[in-house]
Amino acid sequence: MLDGFKSARTKEFEMTDLGMLRYFLGLEVRQDCNGIFLCQKKYAMDLLKRFHMENCEAAKTPMNTNEKLQKSDGTEKADATLYRSMVGGLNYLTHSRPDITLSVRIVSRYMHNPTKQHLGAVKRIMKYISGTLEYGIQYTRVKEFNLRGYTDSDWAGCVDDRKSTSGSVFDLGSDAITWSSKKQETVALSTSEAEYVAARAAAKQALWLRKLLTDLCCKQEEKPEIWCDSKSAIAMAKNPTFHSRTKHIDVQHHFIRQLVAEEKITLHFCGTDWQNADLFTKALNQAKHYYSMEKIGMCKHGSRGGVESDPAYVYGYSPTWHSYVGNIIFLFNVIVFICLNKSEVVSLNLGTF
């Protein structure tokens, strides 16, 4: 079928068959019997060489759990041009490295007037990358093909303005296809409110993803599931009662109530130990950081599936911009996952590409 398609298109257009996809906009694609592996190893190596950090000592995690960055930290000013260049390079790397998304977003807040401490935080991310060059996302076949999201928040995490951070990650039964880490626009007065605002943002993303999947001939029969580790936030979304805890919250955030009432999404509670979005809201210790990576499909190429590749085994832990190019890579991730798990999609859509 594929040969017939290529033959037909070759007759109409001037085309060159480059064989199996291996490289796409800086994204490396490795296809084998285990599935499809996406990474940016070459780009990461070039980035390290560009800033003379290819031989640096590797860091275990991208962020120090005991360090909170702020605008005025008392240290000297850093080279702003160098700082912006390093952060910009790391930002592109987040397309296949969700494990550094939060840390890159945090250092991006200080592009205007960076200090030595801020630059040190950026270099720590670089050191972490140097020790995890082989990591990427492994897409494998799954039995379930349902849209599922996880949402979390870090209440008052920003020292400068005390705003919270929203984090979310979505998968189609197994491996992450899209993720987000973003500082909230308003100050939340409680952890419940911060979680509520984060859940609303995730709900909007879920609606868009469901529409996208429908356009790709992968209509979701089941409602999107959103998992949150705050029972209070879930209660606020399901109970429209106007009271002192919610009357000050901006109207836009109550959009999630409508979605729940109309049964367009379902909200579920999950314990903190099973919260996949933790990686996008706060700095984690080494054990939990690698465990969270494994949960969303990150691993070394060829290591997925064995107990030795599970950080829970290795570290003794038991469960507990977006630019145009970025949008293309995200869509590519979705299509890769769909084609891997839904072979009929290929036959349905080949004629429209």
mmCIF file of C-alpha atoms in Angstrom:
data_model
loop_
_atom_site.group_PDB
_atom_site.id
_atom_site.type_symbol
_atom_site.label_atom_id
_atom_site.label_comp_id
_atom_site.label_asym_id
_atom_site.label_seq_id
_atom_site.Cartn_x
_atom_site.Cartn_y
_atom_site.Cartn_z
ATOM 1 C CA MET A 1 0.000 0.000 0.000
ATOM 2 C CA LEU A 2 2.757 2.422 0.939
ATOM 3 C CA ASP A 3 4.718 1.656 -2.229
ATOM 4 C CA GLY A 4 1.591 2.284 -4.282
ATOM 5 C CA PHE A 5 1.060 5.615 -2.562
ATOM 6 C CA LYS A 6 4.651 6.714 -3.214
ATOM 7 C CA SER A 7 4.437 5.609 -6.831
ATOM 8 C CA ALA A 8 1.231 7.572 -7.398
ATOM 9 C CA ARG A 9 2.617 10.737 -5.829
ATOM 10 C CA THR A 10 5.890 10.458 -7.754
ATOM 11 C CA LYS A 11 3.939 10.592 -11.015
ATOM 12 C CA GLU A 12 2.300 13.863 -10.000
ATOM 13 C CA PHE A 13 5.131 15.598 -8.149
ATOM 14 C CA GLU A 14 8.910 15.659 -8.238
ATOM 15 C CA MET A 15 9.836 13.635 -5.170
ATOM 16 C CA THR A 16 12.810 11.841 -3.660
ATOM 17 C CA ASP A 17 12.404 8.778 -1.468
ATOM 18 C CA LEU A 18 14.680 9.333 1.527
ATOM 19 C CA GLY A 19 13.744 6.056 3.159
ATOM 20 C CA MET A 20 12.639 5.604 6.738
ATOM 21 C CA LEU A 21 12.372 8.828 8.744
ATOM 22 C CA ARG A 22 15.454 9.404 10.888
ATOM 23 C CA TYR A 23 15.710 13.168 11.403
ATOM 24 C CA PHE A 24 13.018 15.850 11.529
ATOM 25 C CA LEU A 25 13.604 19.519 12.483
ATOM 26 C CA GLY A 26 16.397 18.586 14.864
ATOM 27 C CA LEU A 27 14.411 15.654 16.243
ATOM 28 C CA GLU A 28 15.996 12.210 15.948
ATOM 29 C CA VAL A 29 13.613 9.351 15.176
ATOM 30 C CA ARG A 30 14.665 5.772 15.875
ATOM 31 C CA GLN A 31 12.288 3.019 14.824
ATOM 32 C CA ASP A 32 12.700 -0.595 15.898
ATOM 33 C CA CYS A 33 10.750 -3.561 17.239
ATOM 34 C CA ASN A 34 10.294 -1.795 20.593
ATOM 35 C CA GLY A 35 8.475 1.166 19.060
ATOM 36 C CA ILE A 36 9.458 4.686 18.056
ATOM 37 C CA PHE A 37 12.024 6.637 20.064
ATOM 38 C CA LEU A 38 12.279 10.432 19.832
ATOM 39 C CA CYS A 39 15.251 12.408 21.129
ATOM 40 C CA GLN A 40 17.506 15.389 20.393
ATOM 41 C CA LYS A 41 20.882 13.920 21.280
ATOM 42 C CA LYS A 42 22.801 15.558 18.428
ATOM 43 C CA TYR A 43 21.240 18.934 19.128
ATOM 44 C CA ALA A 44 22.048 18.609 22.842
ATOM 45 C CA MET A 45 25.677 17.700 22.109
ATOM 46 C CA ASP A 46 26.029 20.665 19.750
ATOM 47 C CA LEU A 47 24.509 22.922 22.397
ATOM 48 C CA LEU A 48 27.015 21.779 25.020
ATOM 49 C CA LYS A 49 29.926 22.285 22.615
ATOM 50 C CA ARG A 50 28.656 25.726 21.701
ATOM 51 C CA PHE A 51 29.038 26.853 25.316
ATOM 52 C CA HIS A 52 32.173 24.772 26.004
ATOM 53 C CA MET A 53 30.428 22.457 28.460
ATOM 54 C CA GLU A 54 30.824 19.132 26.657
ATOM 55 C CA ASN A 55 33.280 17.899 29.305
ATOM 56 C CA CYS A 56 31.521 19.297 32.367
ATOM 57 C CA GLU A 57 30.681 17.220 35.420
ATOM 58 C CA ALA A 58 27.144 15.880 35.101
ATOM 59 C CA ALA A 59 24.381 16.921 37.518
ATOM 60 C CA LYS A 60 21.858 14.370 38.764
ATOM 61 C CA THR A 61 18.831 16.665 38.464
ATOM 62 C CA PRO A 62 18.128 19.886 36.527
ATOM 63 C CA MET A 63 17.292 21.901 39.661
ATOM 64 C CA ASN A 64 18.426 22.161 43.251
ATOM 65 C CA THR A 65 15.497 21.316 45.534
ATOM 66 C CA ASN A 66 16.798 23.761 48.164
ATOM 67 C CA GLU A 67 17.214 26.752 45.848
ATOM 68 C CA LYS A 68 14.572 29.360 44.991
ATOM 69 C CA LEU A 69 15.494 31.864 42.288
ATOM 70 C CA GLN A 70 14.457 35.502 42.622
ATOM 71 C CA LYS A 71 15.093 38.766 40.786
ATOM 72 C CA SER A 72 17.301 40.353 43.436
ATOM 73 C CA ASP A 73 19.502 37.703 44.992
ATOM 74 C CA GLY A 74 22.485 39.874 45.948
ATOM 75 C CA THR A 75 24.891 38.373 43.412
ATOM 76 C CA GLU A 76 26.675 40.148 40.556
ATOM 77 C CA LYS A 77 25.084 40.721 37.176
ATOM 78 C CA ALA A 78 25.737 38.088 34.529
ATOM 79 C CA ASP A 79 26.338 38.457 30.794
ATOM 80 C CA ALA A 80 22.764 38.942 29.565
ATOM 81 C CA THR A 81 23.586 37.999 25.962
ATOM 82 C CA LEU A 82 25.198 34.724 27.006
ATOM 83 C CA TYR A 83 22.343 33.986 29.381
ATOM 84 C CA ARG A 84 19.647 34.516 26.752
ATOM 85 C CA SER A 85 21.535 32.444 24.220
ATOM 86 C CA MET A 86 21.855 29.509 26.619
ATOM 87 C CA VAL A 87 18.214 29.654 27.705
ATOM 88 C CA GLY A 88 17.048 29.918 24.101
ATOM 89 C CA GLY A 89 19.008 26.807 23.176
ATOM 90 C CA LEU A 90 17.572 24.886 26.122
ATOM 91 C CA ASN A 91 14.059 26.011 25.278
ATOM 92 C CA TYR A 92 14.188 24.229 21.918
ATOM 93 C CA LEU A 93 15.385 21.088 23.666
ATOM 94 C CA THR A 94 12.170 20.888 25.708
ATOM 95 C CA HIS A 95 10.342 19.575 22.628
ATOM 96 C CA SER A 96 11.608 16.079 23.422
ATOM 97 C CA ARG A 97 12.826 16.605 26.988
ATOM 98 C CA PRO A 98 9.839 17.222 29.288
ATOM 99 C CA ASP A 99 12.160 16.594 32.238
ATOM 100 C CA ILE A 100 13.735 20.057 31.816
ATOM 101 C CA THR A 101 10.572 21.972 30.918
ATOM 102 C CA LEU A 102 10.002 23.399 34.396
ATOM 103 C CA SER A 103 13.621 24.379 34.998
ATOM 104 C CA VAL A 104 13.858 26.121 31.613
ATOM 105 C CA ARG A 105 10.600 27.985 32.233
ATOM 106 C CA ILE A 106 11.890 29.210 35.593
ATOM 107 C CA VAL A 107 15.218 30.541 34.289
ATOM 108 C CA SER A 108 13.325 32.159 31.387
ATOM 109 C CA ARG A 109 11.738 34.536 33.901
ATOM 110 C CA TYR A 110 15.054 36.333 34.402
ATOM 111 C CA MET A 111 16.083 37.057 30.815
ATOM 112 C CA HIS A 112 15.938 40.837 31.305
ATOM 113 C CA ASN A 113 18.439 41.212 34.136
ATOM 114 C CA PRO A 114 20.153 37.894 34.959
ATOM 115 C CA THR A 115 22.562 37.462 37.866
ATOM 116 C CA LYS A 116 25.387 35.033 38.547
ATOM 117 C CA GLN A 117 22.999 32.846 40.517
ATOM 118 C CA HIS A 118 20.590 32.695 37.582
ATOM 119 C CA LEU A 119 23.444 31.793 35.247
ATOM 120 C CA GLY A 120 24.510 29.082 37.672
ATOM 121 C CA ALA A 121 21.011 27.603 37.493
ATOM 122 C CA VAL A 122 21.205 27.550 33.680
ATOM 123 C CA LYS A 123 24.599 25.848 33.791
ATOM 124 C CA ARG A 124 23.188 23.223 36.152
ATOM 125 C CA ILE A 125 20.565 22.372 33.522
ATOM 126 C CA MET A 126 23.373 22.058 30.979
ATOM 127 C CA LYS A 127 25.274 19.747 33.327
ATOM 128 C CA TYR A 128 22.164 17.629 33.760
ATOM 129 C CA ILE A 129 21.762 17.401 29.983
ATOM 130 C CA SER A 130 25.377 16.260 29.607
ATOM 131 C CA GLY A 131 24.634 13.287 31.853
ATOM 132 C CA THR A 132 21.328 12.374 30.185
ATOM 133 C CA LEU A 133 22.123 12.724 26.479
ATOM 134 C CA GLU A 134 20.683 9.299 25.694
ATOM 135 C CA TYR A 135 17.253 10.090 27.128
ATOM 136 C CA GLY A 136 14.157 10.679 25.034
ATOM 137 C CA ILE A 137 10.551 9.532 24.742
ATOM 138 C CA GLN A 138 9.752 5.944 23.792
ATOM 139 C CA TYR A 139 6.357 5.413 22.127
ATOM 140 C CA THR A 140 5.112 1.845 22.371
ATOM 141 C CA ARG A 141 1.911 0.031 21.481
ATOM 142 C CA VAL A 142 -0.804 0.123 24.118
ATOM 143 C CA LYS A 143 -4.145 -1.612 24.548
ATOM 144 C CA GLU A 144 -5.967 1.508 25.734
ATOM 145 C CA PHE A 145 -6.103 4.538 23.478
ATOM 146 C CA ASN A 146 -7.892 7.066 25.661
ATOM 147 C CA LEU A 147 -6.939 10.687 26.239
ATOM 148 C CA ARG A 148 -5.803 11.196 29.798
ATOM 149 C CA GLY A 149 -4.309 14.208 31.532
ATOM 150 C CA TYR A 150 -2.647 14.978 34.845
ATOM 151 C CA THR A 151 -2.661 18.421 36.430
ATOM 152 C CA ASP A 152 -0.799 19.840 39.407
ATOM 153 C CA SER A 153 0.327 23.159 40.853
ATOM 154 C CA ASP A 154 3.020 24.625 43.064
ATOM 155 C CA TRP A 155 1.284 27.131 45.311
ATOM 156 C CA ALA A 156 3.027 30.521 45.643
ATOM 157 C CA GLY A 157 6.191 29.023 44.201
ATOM 158 C CA CYS A 158 7.526 32.279 42.725
ATOM 159 C CA VAL A 159 9.351 34.230 45.432
ATOM 160 C CA ASP A 160 9.041 37.554 43.591
ATOM 161 C CA ASP A 161 5.256 37.812 43.175
ATOM 162 C CA ARG A 162 4.013 34.687 45.029
ATOM 163 C CA LYS A 163 2.207 33.410 41.969
ATOM 164 C CA SER A 164 1.722 29.674 41.545
ATOM 165 C CA THR A 165 2.881 27.379 38.759
ATOM 166 C CA SER A 166 0.492 25.188 36.761
ATOM 167 C CA GLY A 167 1.718 21.926 35.294
ATOM 168 C CA SER A 168 0.040 19.345 33.099
ATOM 169 C CA VAL A 169 0.853 16.353 30.925
ATOM 170 C CA PHE A 170 -1.363 14.380 28.554
ATOM 171 C CA ASP A 171 -0.998 10.886 27.158
ATOM 172 C CA LEU A 172 -2.997 8.472 25.030
ATOM 173 C CA GLY A 173 -2.854 5.526 27.373
ATOM 174 C CA SER A 174 0.865 5.436 28.067
ATOM 175 C CA ASP A 175 3.435 7.946 26.840
ATOM 176 C CA ALA A 176 3.333 11.754 26.982
ATOM 177 C CA ILE A 177 2.275 13.570 23.818
ATOM 178 C CA THR A 178 2.077 17.098 25.222
ATOM 179 C CA TRP A 179 3.134 18.814 28.440
ATOM 180 C CA SER A 180 3.098 22.277 29.947
ATOM 181 C CA SER A 181 4.569 24.304 32.799
ATOM 182 C CA LYS A 182 3.377 27.886 33.207
ATOM 183 C CA LYS A 183 3.190 30.500 35.931
ATOM 184 C CA GLN A 184 -0.394 31.463 36.733
ATOM 185 C CA GLU A 185 -1.515 34.994 35.891
ATOM 186 C CA THR A 186 -3.107 35.744 39.261
ATOM 187 C CA VAL A 187 -2.122 35.131 42.867
ATOM 188 C CA ALA A 188 -3.945 32.143 44.363
ATOM 189 C CA LEU A 189 -5.042 32.477 47.980
ATOM 190 C CA SER A 190 -4.784 28.770 48.770
ATOM 191 C CA THR A 191 -3.419 25.502 47.445
ATOM 192 C CA SER A 192 -6.958 24.492 46.458
ATOM 193 C CA GLU A 193 -7.381 27.626 44.375
ATOM 194 C CA ALA A 194 -4.037 27.086 42.657
ATOM 195 C CA GLU A 195 -5.016 23.491 41.836
ATOM 196 C CA TYR A 196 -8.416 24.689 40.585
ATOM 197 C CA VAL A 197 -6.839 27.203 38.207
ATOM 198 C CA ALA A 198 -4.395 24.555 36.968
ATOM 199 C CA ALA A 199 -7.253 22.103 36.369
ATOM 200 C CA ARG A 200 -9.109 24.676 34.276
ATOM 201 C CA ALA A 201 -6.073 25.150 32.037
ATOM 202 C CA ALA A 202 -5.751 21.386 31.627
ATOM 203 C CA ALA A 203 -9.448 21.094 30.771
ATOM 204 C CA LYS A 204 -9.055 23.598 27.929
ATOM 205 C CA GLN A 205 -6.121 21.619 26.591
ATOM 206 C CA ALA A 206 -8.134 18.395 26.800
ATOM 207 C CA LEU A 207 -10.929 19.840 24.654
ATOM 208 C CA TRP A 208 -8.472 20.961 21.986
ATOM 209 C CA LEU A 209 -6.662 17.629 21.971
ATOM 210 C CA ARG A 210 -9.926 15.740 21.575
ATOM 211 C CA LYS A 211 -10.828 17.884 18.564
ATOM 212 C CA LEU A 212 -7.373 17.356 17.067
ATOM 213 C CA LEU A 213 -7.684 13.589 17.452
ATOM 214 C CA THR A 214 -11.079 13.707 15.746
ATOM 215 C CA ASP A 215 -9.546 15.611 12.815
ATOM 216 C CA LEU A 216 -6.924 12.839 12.607
ATOM 217 C CA CYS A 217 -9.706 10.224 12.373
ATOM 218 C CA CYS A 218 -9.089 9.041 15.928
ATOM 219 C CA LYS A 219 -12.320 10.128 17.551
ATOM 220 C CA GLN A 220 -12.352 9.550 21.287
ATOM 221 C CA GLU A 221 -15.391 7.561 22.358
ATOM 222 C CA GLU A 222 -14.657 8.120 26.033
ATOM 223 C CA LYS A 223 -14.575 11.515 27.721
ATOM 224 C CA PRO A 224 -11.098 12.885 28.449
ATOM 225 C CA GLU A 225 -9.949 12.071 31.962
ATOM 226 C CA ILE A 226 -8.139 14.641 34.084
ATOM 227 C CA TRP A 227 -6.418 13.477 37.242
ATOM 228 C CA CYS A 228 -5.827 15.936 40.078
ATOM 229 C CA ASP A 229 -4.305 15.380 43.525
ATOM 230 C CA SER A 230 -6.527 17.945 45.276
ATOM 231 C CA LYS A 231 -9.927 16.778 46.520
ATOM 232 C CA SER A 232 -10.831 20.374 47.361
ATOM 233 C CA ALA A 233 -10.222 21.556 43.796
ATOM 234 C CA ILE A 234 -12.323 18.696 42.430
ATOM 235 C CA ALA A 235 -15.138 19.583 44.843
ATOM 236 C CA MET A 236 -14.996 23.227 43.719
ATOM 237 C CA ALA A 237 -15.332 22.128 40.097
ATOM 238 C CA LYS A 238 -18.274 19.814 40.789
ATOM 239 C CA ASN A 239 -20.130 22.056 43.243
ATOM 240 C CA PRO A 240 -21.310 25.390 41.742
ATOM 241 C CA THR A 241 -22.363 26.757 45.131
ATOM 242 C CA PHE A 242 -21.299 30.394 45.519
ATOM 243 C CA HIS A 243 -19.496 30.833 48.800
ATOM 244 C CA SER A 244 -16.568 32.667 50.343
ATOM 245 C CA ARG A 245 -13.972 30.214 49.048
ATOM 246 C CA THR A 246 -14.751 30.826 45.381
ATOM 247 C CA LYS A 247 -16.562 34.157 45.009
ATOM 248 C CA HIS A 248 -13.304 36.051 44.375
ATOM 249 C CA ILE A 249 -12.053 33.674 41.655
ATOM 250 C CA ASP A 250 -12.139 35.105 38.139
ATOM 251 C CA VAL A 251 -15.063 33.949 36.001
ATOM 252 C CA GLN A 252 -12.806 32.387 33.356
ATOM 253 C CA HIS A 253 -11.600 29.747 35.798
ATOM 254 C CA HIS A 254 -15.159 28.511 36.414
ATOM 255 C CA PHE A 255 -15.268 27.269 32.819
ATOM 256 C CA ILE A 256 -14.277 23.870 34.164
ATOM 257 C CA ARG A 257 -17.576 23.681 36.072
ATOM 258 C CA GLN A 258 -19.493 23.865 32.813
ATOM 259 C CA LEU A 259 -17.377 21.116 31.261
ATOM 260 C CA VAL A 260 -17.955 18.852 34.260
ATOM 261 C CA ALA A 261 -21.705 19.589 34.351
ATOM 262 C CA GLU A 262 -22.058 18.882 30.623
ATOM 263 C CA GLU A 263 -19.984 15.706 31.057
ATOM 264 C CA LYS A 264 -17.418 16.773 28.487
ATOM 265 C CA ILE A 265 -14.584 15.824 30.837
ATOM 266 C CA THR A 266 -14.269 13.715 33.959
ATOM 267 C CA LEU A 267 -12.251 14.713 37.005
ATOM 268 C CA HIS A 268 -10.579 12.054 39.128
ATOM 269 C CA PHE A 269 -8.517 12.165 42.282
ATOM 270 C CA CYS A 270 -5.068 10.617 42.337
ATOM 271 C CA GLY A 271 -2.616 10.472 45.195
ATOM 272 C CA THR A 272 0.473 12.648 45.076
ATOM 273 C CA ASP A 273 2.672 9.583 44.606
ATOM 274 C CA TRP A 274 0.886 8.830 41.313
ATOM 275 C CA GLN A 275 0.799 12.412 40.052
ATOM 276 C CA ASN A 276 2.595 12.489 36.689
ATOM 277 C CA ALA A 277 2.481 16.294 36.528
ATOM 278 C CA ASP A 278 4.768 16.737 39.553
ATOM 279 C CA LEU A 279 7.669 16.999 37.131
ATOM 280 C CA PHE A 280 6.246 20.273 35.770
ATOM 281 C CA THR A 281 5.568 22.172 38.994
ATOM 282 C CA LYS A 282 8.434 21.727 41.434
ATOM 283 C CA ALA A 283 12.024 20.571 41.796
ATOM 284 C CA LEU A 284 12.186 16.887 42.756
ATOM 285 C CA ASN A 285 14.863 14.826 44.440
ATOM 286 C CA GLN A 286 16.835 12.395 42.317
ATOM 287 C CA ALA A 287 14.742 9.317 43.057
ATOM 288 C CA LYS A 288 11.377 10.898 42.371
ATOM 289 C CA HIS A 289 12.664 12.870 39.383
ATOM 290 C CA TYR A 290 13.722 9.733 37.501
ATOM 291 C CA TYR A 291 10.645 7.859 38.621
ATOM 292 C CA SER A 292 8.449 10.651 37.189
ATOM 293 C CA MET A 293 10.401 10.528 33.931
ATOM 294 C CA GLU A 294 9.720 6.818 33.620
ATOM 295 C CA LYS A 295 6.008 7.371 34.267
ATOM 296 C CA ILE A 296 5.625 9.660 31.240
ATOM 297 C CA GLY A 297 7.648 7.479 28.868
ATOM 298 C CA MET A 298 11.168 8.903 29.173
ATOM 299 C CA CYS A 299 14.053 6.457 29.076
ATOM 300 C CA LYS A 300 17.301 5.615 27.322
ATOM 301 C CA HIS A 301 16.959 4.164 23.854
ATOM 302 C CA GLY A 302 16.381 0.423 24.060
ATOM 303 C CA SER A 303 16.096 0.308 27.852
ATOM 304 C CA ARG A 304 12.310 0.466 28.175
ATOM 305 C CA GLY A 305 10.506 -2.473 29.680
ATOM 306 C CA GLY A 306 13.093 -4.124 31.923
ATOM 307 C CA VAL A 307 13.149 -3.804 35.673
ATOM 308 C CA GLU A 308 16.740 -2.561 35.501
ATOM 309 C CA SER A 309 15.601 0.433 33.448
ATOM 310 C CA ASP A 310 13.012 1.403 36.038
ATOM 311 C CA PRO A 311 14.377 4.182 38.286
ATOM 312 C CA ALA A 312 12.112 2.873 41.056
ATOM 313 C CA TYR A 313 14.367 -0.186 41.004
ATOM 314 C CA VAL A 314 17.650 1.641 40.487
ATOM 315 C CA TYR A 315 17.117 4.277 43.165
ATOM 316 C CA GLY A 316 14.987 2.271 45.596
ATOM 317 C CA TYR A 317 11.927 4.503 45.148
ATOM 318 C CA SER A 318 8.485 2.922 45.272
ATOM 319 C CA PRO A 319 5.373 4.717 43.952
ATOM 320 C CA THR A 320 4.594 7.302 45.583
ATOM 321 C CA TRP A 321 7.376 28.351 22.453
ATOM 322 C CA HIS A 322 5.637 27.511 22.013
ATOM 323 C CA SER A 323 6.780 28.442 18.546
ATOM 324 C CA TYR A 324 5.663 27.364 15.089
ATOM 325 C CA VAL A 325 8.360 24.705 14.989
ATOM 326 C CA GLY A 326 7.326 23.571 18.454
ATOM 327 C CA ASN A 327 3.731 23.101 17.294
ATOM 328 C CA ILE A 328 4.914 21.035 14.332
ATOM 329 C CA ILE A 329 6.987 18.786 16.591
ATOM 330 C CA PHE A 330 4.059 18.368 19.000
ATOM 331 C CA LEU A 331 1.733 17.384 16.153
ATOM 332 C CA PHE A 332 4.417 15.016 14.906
ATOM 333 C CA ASN A 333 4.506 13.364 18.354
ATOM 334 C CA VAL A 334 0.746 12.841 18.252
ATOM 335 C CA ILE A 335 0.812 11.387 14.740
ATOM 336 C CA VAL A 336 3.705 9.071 15.629
ATOM 337 C CA PHE A 337 1.797 7.720 18.604
ATOM 338 C CA ILE A 338 -1.419 7.278 16.620
ATOM 339 C CA CYS A 339 0.234 5.537 13.675
ATOM 340 C CA LEU A 340 2.043 3.206 16.043
ATOM 341 C CA ASN A 341 -1.114 2.165 17.861
ATOM 342 C CA LYS A 342 -3.802 2.601 15.200
ATOM 343 C CA SER A 343 -2.619 1.093 11.928
ATOM 344 C CA GLU A 344 -5.960 1.844 10.263
ATOM 345 C CA VAL A 345 -5.276 5.570 10.585
ATOM 346 C CA VAL A 346 -2.519 5.295 7.991
ATOM 347 C CA SER A 347 -4.831 3.821 5.375
ATOM 348 C CA LEU A 348 -7.518 6.406 6.096
ATOM 349 C CA ASN A 349 -5.285 9.441 5.800
ATOM 350 C CA LEU A 350 -2.638 8.640 3.209
ATOM 351 C CA GLY A 351 -4.712 10.127 0.427
ATOM 352 C CA THR A 352 -4.992 13.495 2.161
ATOM 353 C CA PHE A 353 -1.308 14.128 2.921
#
